């Protein structure tokens, strides 16, 4: 069974940093692209970033480009999102999602984690 | 303001049919596959439709998708109270830069 389990989020002050992770199991993690999607309280889904399976090509939403970094450790079957210069508007549930394809920007999101809440507030 | 436009809400009685539209452009819907996601209250989204019209294993055939030009449509027939959820369309936008786009979401109420 494919499973994605995000690490605990947390409360961070504006301007601070936080890294969240997503532990994957039940599939060949190193092959598939992976994604982060967020959802602000009471709002819709917003794509954050994607990373390819092998060559680790990355894509970012304009709202996070230059502040967030997506990465993966295929030896640990783990996806990361390193968030810096956090803003109040980054407050959201962050979901990791497995891609259907090996390359990012090619498929759809076939399995989602349960999400982790990141709150940016002073 | 979402790149893909969906109605904010739709409603229908149990047993009836609803249609949810998703309008985009040539840089997203027209030239890339559309997928649909169902988000039940308090839960993570779940894939409902991919490649415009295909259903993952376990998704009943009451759910169907289609696409024409720059618009996509999700149809749910024989509505059940358990279908009450938010529905999102999504696809890659391969215009000036490559990025994924979601619709703003449609809240389905089964009266």
Tab-separated table of C-alpha atoms in Angstrom:
chain	number	residue	atom	x	y	z
A	1	UNK	CA	0.000	0.000	0.000
A	2	UNK	CA	1.322	3.421	-0.944
A	3	UNK	CA	1.720	5.632	2.105
A	4	UNK	CA	2.916	9.192	2.566
A	5	UNK	CA	3.415	10.507	6.078
A	6	UNK	CA	4.332	14.130	6.662
A	7	UNK	CA	6.337	15.205	9.677
A	8	UNK	CA	4.823	17.466	12.290
A	9	UNK	CA	4.565	21.099	11.227
A	10	UNK	CA	4.651	23.818	13.801
A	11	UNK	CA	4.431	27.437	14.774
A	12	UNK	CA	7.046	29.740	13.302
A	13	UNK	CA	7.531	33.469	13.560
A	14	UNK	CA	7.391	35.602	10.414
A	15	UNK	CA	10.802	35.618	8.778
A	16	UNK	CA	11.670	32.249	10.297
A	17	UNK	CA	12.458	28.899	8.714
A	18	UNK	CA	11.076	25.399	8.925
A	19	UNK	CA	11.680	22.094	7.183
A	20	UNK	CA	8.895	19.566	6.749
A	21	UNK	CA	9.402	16.065	5.446
A	22	UNK	CA	7.323	13.303	3.899
A	23	UNK	CA	8.197	9.656	4.461
A	24	UNK	CA	7.139	7.426	1.572
A	25	UNK	CA	6.538	3.688	1.512
A	26	UNK	CA	4.848	1.056	-0.618
A	27	UNK	CA	6.317	2.108	-3.971
A	28	UNK	CA	9.650	2.709	-5.704
A	29	UNK	CA	10.170	6.213	-4.357
A	30	UNK	CA	13.293	6.916	-6.408
A	31	UNK	CA	11.391	6.546	-9.682
A	32	UNK	CA	8.475	8.919	-9.207
A	33	UNK	CA	8.232	12.691	-9.184
A	34	UNK	CA	6.863	14.182	-5.971
A	35	UNK	CA	4.930	17.314	-5.146
A	36	UNK	CA	3.956	19.681	-2.346
A	37	UNK	CA	0.490	21.255	-2.287
A	38	UNK	CA	-0.822	23.561	0.440
A	39	UNK	CA	-4.202	24.705	1.659
A	40	UNK	CA	-4.661	27.844	3.723
A	41	UNK	CA	-7.409	27.667	6.375
A	42	UNK	CA	-10.800	27.691	4.663
A	43	UNK	CA	-9.243	28.135	1.217
A	44	UNK	CA	-8.615	26.050	-1.875
A	45	UNK	CA	-5.638	23.982	-2.949
A	46	UNK	CA	-2.445	25.735	-4.050
A	47	UNK	CA	0.425	23.913	-5.751
A	48	UNK	CA	3.783	24.731	-4.163
A	49	UNK	CA	6.538	22.714	-5.825
A	50	UNK	CA	7.472	19.576	-7.741
A	51	UNK	CA	10.636	17.507	-8.128
A	52	UNK	CA	11.452	14.824	-10.667
A	53	UNK	CA	12.358	11.320	-9.577
A	54	UNK	CA	15.833	10.873	-10.947
A	55	UNK	CA	17.395	14.056	-12.262
A	56	UNK	CA	15.727	16.000	-9.490
A	57	UNK	CA	14.542	18.783	-11.776
A	58	UNK	CA	12.450	21.218	-9.717
A	59	UNK	CA	9.549	23.606	-10.258
A	60	UNK	CA	8.121	26.246	-7.920
A	61	UNK	CA	5.058	28.440	-7.626
A	62	UNK	CA	5.884	32.125	-7.998
A	63	UNK	CA	4.599	32.723	-4.460
A	64	UNK	CA	7.403	30.625	-2.944
A	65	UNK	CA	10.206	30.846	-5.515
A	66	UNK	CA	13.455	31.933	-3.902
A	67	UNK	CA	12.160	31.161	-0.389
A	68	UNK	CA	11.270	27.459	-0.485
A	69	UNK	CA	13.454	24.542	-1.596
A	70	UNK	CA	12.149	21.106	-2.468
A	71	UNK	CA	14.532	18.181	-2.223
A	72	UNK	CA	14.522	14.429	-1.851
A	73	UNK	CA	16.706	11.712	-0.388
A	74	UNK	CA	16.021	8.614	-2.440
A	75	UNK	CA	18.127	6.478	-0.089
A	76	UNK	CA	15.767	7.403	2.757
A	77	UNK	CA	12.535	7.457	0.692
A	78	UNK	CA	11.927	10.953	1.979
A	79	UNK	CA	10.753	14.210	0.417
A	80	UNK	CA	11.567	17.571	1.992
A	81	UNK	CA	10.351	21.139	1.821
A	82	UNK	CA	12.695	23.687	3.341
A	83	UNK	CA	10.841	26.942	3.940
A	84	UNK	CA	12.662	30.194	4.684
A	85	UNK	CA	11.626	33.829	5.087
A	86	UNK	CA	8.207	32.599	6.090
A	87	UNK	CA	5.240	34.949	5.870
A	88	UNK	CA	1.883	34.968	7.616
A	89	UNK	CA	0.285	34.049	4.286
A	90	UNK	CA	2.310	30.800	4.192
A	91	UNK	CA	0.099	29.480	6.999
A	92	UNK	CA	-1.495	26.333	5.596
A	93	UNK	CA	-1.787	22.595	5.694
A	94	UNK	CA	1.055	21.239	3.567
A	95	UNK	CA	0.370	18.002	1.691
A	96	UNK	CA	2.920	15.857	-0.077
A	97	UNK	CA	1.582	14.062	-3.118
A	98	UNK	CA	3.031	11.272	-5.233
A	99	UNK	CA	3.128	11.941	-8.940
A	100	UNK	CA	1.923	9.432	-11.524
A	101	UNK	CA	5.031	9.987	-13.651
A	102	UNK	CA	8.791	9.920	-13.235
A	103	UNK	CA	9.279	13.418	-14.557
A	104	UNK	CA	7.702	16.428	-12.904
A	105	UNK	CA	5.300	18.516	-14.998
A	106	UNK	CA	4.026	15.411	-16.764
A	107	UNK	CA	1.395	13.646	-14.686
A	108	UNK	CA	-1.125	13.991	-11.905
A	109	UNK	CA	-1.200	13.550	-8.134
A	110	UNK	CA	-2.290	9.988	-7.468
A	111	UNK	CA	-1.673	9.637	-3.725
A	112	UNK	CA	-1.713	12.264	-0.973
A	113	UNK	CA	-0.408	12.373	2.567
A	114	UNK	CA	-2.587	13.426	5.476
A	115	UNK	CA	-1.025	16.887	5.610
A	116	UNK	CA	0.827	18.882	8.232
A	117	UNK	CA	-0.141	22.299	9.585
A	118	UNK	CA	2.384	25.096	9.398
A	119	UNK	CA	1.407	28.276	11.225
A	120	UNK	CA	3.329	31.492	10.719
A	121	UNK	CA	2.494	33.972	13.431
A	122	UNK	CA	4.132	36.249	15.949
B	1	UNK	CA	-7.979	34.462	-8.377
B	2	UNK	CA	-7.425	30.933	-9.718
B	3	UNK	CA	-6.125	30.309	-13.232
B	4	UNK	CA	-8.822	27.671	-13.677
B	5	UNK	CA	-12.412	28.810	-13.097
B	6	UNK	CA	-14.927	26.607	-11.307
B	7	UNK	CA	-18.346	27.457	-9.868
B	8	UNK	CA	-18.093	28.098	-6.151
B	9	UNK	CA	-20.960	25.768	-5.337
B	10	UNK	CA	-23.441	23.343	-6.834
B	11	UNK	CA	-26.267	21.411	-5.255
B	12	UNK	CA	-28.733	18.686	-6.109
B	13	UNK	CA	-30.928	16.106	-4.437
B	14	UNK	CA	-29.872	12.509	-3.787
B	15	UNK	CA	-30.198	10.377	-6.897
B	16	UNK	CA	-29.845	13.354	-9.208
B	17	UNK	CA	-26.948	14.515	-11.389
B	18	UNK	CA	-24.578	17.468	-11.107
B	19	UNK	CA	-22.095	18.950	-13.524
B	20	UNK	CA	-19.016	20.883	-12.424
B	21	UNK	CA	-17.207	22.945	-15.028
B	22	UNK	CA	-13.559	23.967	-15.149
B	23	UNK	CA	-12.538	26.691	-17.569
B	24	UNK	CA	-8.968	27.465	-18.541
B	25	UNK	CA	-6.910	28.376	-21.573
B	26	UNK	CA	-4.678	27.036	-24.318
B	27	UNK	CA	-1.633	27.029	-22.032
B	28	UNK	CA	-3.256	24.673	-19.541
B	29	UNK	CA	-6.472	22.692	-20.181
B	30	UNK	CA	-6.403	22.699	-23.974
B	31	UNK	CA	-2.913	21.208	-24.238
B	32	UNK	CA	-2.503	19.190	-21.044
B	33	UNK	CA	-4.408	16.416	-19.320
B	34	UNK	CA	-6.890	17.431	-16.636
B	35	UNK	CA	-7.362	15.613	-13.339
B	36	UNK	CA	-10.048	16.009	-10.690
B	37	UNK	CA	-9.749	15.671	-6.910
B	38	UNK	CA	-12.355	15.100	-4.230
B	39	UNK	CA	-11.808	16.493	-0.740
B	40	UNK	CA	-14.236	15.233	1.868
B	41	UNK	CA	-14.594	17.465	4.938
B	42	UNK	CA	-11.524	17.347	7.155
B	43	UNK	CA	-9.577	14.979	4.926
B	44	UNK	CA	-6.806	15.084	2.339
B	45	UNK	CA	-7.708	15.353	-1.343
B	46	UNK	CA	-8.162	12.153	-3.341
B	47	UNK	CA	-7.670	11.555	-7.055
B	48	UNK	CA	-11.019	11.107	-8.793
B	49	UNK	CA	-10.309	11.458	-12.521
B	50	UNK	CA	-7.045	11.595	-14.512
B	51	UNK	CA	-6.114	12.006	-18.184
B	52	UNK	CA	-9.327	14.028	-18.666
B	53	UNK	CA	-11.681	11.070	-18.310
B	54	UNK	CA	-10.053	8.002	-16.727
B	55	UNK	CA	-11.020	6.679	-13.298
B	56	UNK	CA	-8.521	5.182	-10.835
B	57	UNK	CA	-9.286	1.778	-9.478
B	58	UNK	CA	-12.033	1.974	-6.868
B	59	UNK	CA	-13.734	5.117	-8.180
B	60	UNK	CA	-17.323	4.291	-9.153
B	61	UNK	CA	-18.536	4.954	-12.682
B	62	UNK	CA	-20.988	7.505	-11.280
B	63	UNK	CA	-18.049	9.885	-11.644
B	64	UNK	CA	-17.043	10.835	-15.186
B	65	UNK	CA	-14.849	13.458	-16.782
B	66	UNK	CA	-14.605	15.044	-20.190
B	67	UNK	CA	-12.786	17.854	-21.936
B	68	UNK	CA	-13.413	20.068	-24.936
B	69	UNK	CA	-11.039	22.817	-25.956
B	70	UNK	CA	-10.217	24.996	-22.971
B	71	UNK	CA	-12.883	23.541	-20.661
B	72	UNK	CA	-13.256	20.356	-18.663
B	73	UNK	CA	-16.293	18.895	-16.951
B	74	UNK	CA	-16.910	16.544	-14.043
B	75	UNK	CA	-20.284	14.808	-13.939
B	76	UNK	CA	-21.575	12.965	-10.908
B	77	UNK	CA	-24.711	10.879	-11.357
B	78	UNK	CA	-26.931	9.087	-8.835
B	79	UNK	CA	-25.807	11.505	-6.125
B	80	UNK	CA	-25.292	10.193	-2.611
B	81	UNK	CA	-25.019	12.152	0.620
B	82	UNK	CA	-21.463	10.835	0.915
B	83	UNK	CA	-20.542	12.773	-2.229
B	84	UNK	CA	-20.764	16.057	-0.309
B	85	UNK	CA	-17.271	17.437	-0.683
B	86	UNK	CA	-15.110	20.028	-2.389
B	87	UNK	CA	-14.042	19.180	-5.933
B	88	UNK	CA	-10.972	20.605	-7.643
B	89	UNK	CA	-9.781	20.424	-11.227
B	90	UNK	CA	-6.079	20.696	-11.977
B	91	UNK	CA	-3.541	20.532	-14.759
B	92	UNK	CA	-0.094	21.688	-15.793
B	93	UNK	CA	0.244	25.129	-17.277
B	94	UNK	CA	3.018	25.122	-19.847
B	95	UNK	CA	2.899	28.742	-20.915
B	96	UNK	CA	5.637	31.201	-20.016
B	97	UNK	CA	6.710	29.030	-17.103
B	98	UNK	CA	5.858	25.482	-16.123
B	99	UNK	CA	3.600	25.242	-13.098
B	100	UNK	CA	0.594	23.299	-11.858
B	101	UNK	CA	-2.732	25.081	-11.551
B	102	UNK	CA	-5.850	24.193	-9.573
B	103	UNK	CA	-9.349	25.507	-9.943
B	104	UNK	CA	-10.747	27.422	-7.001
B	105	UNK	CA	-12.822	24.438	-5.948
B	106	UNK	CA	-16.542	23.656	-6.038
B	107	UNK	CA	-18.503	22.787	-2.930
B	108	UNK	CA	-21.082	20.116	-3.663
B	109	UNK	CA	-24.131	20.038	-1.423
B	110	UNK	CA	-26.449	17.051	-1.628
B	111	UNK	CA	-29.772	18.382	-0.409
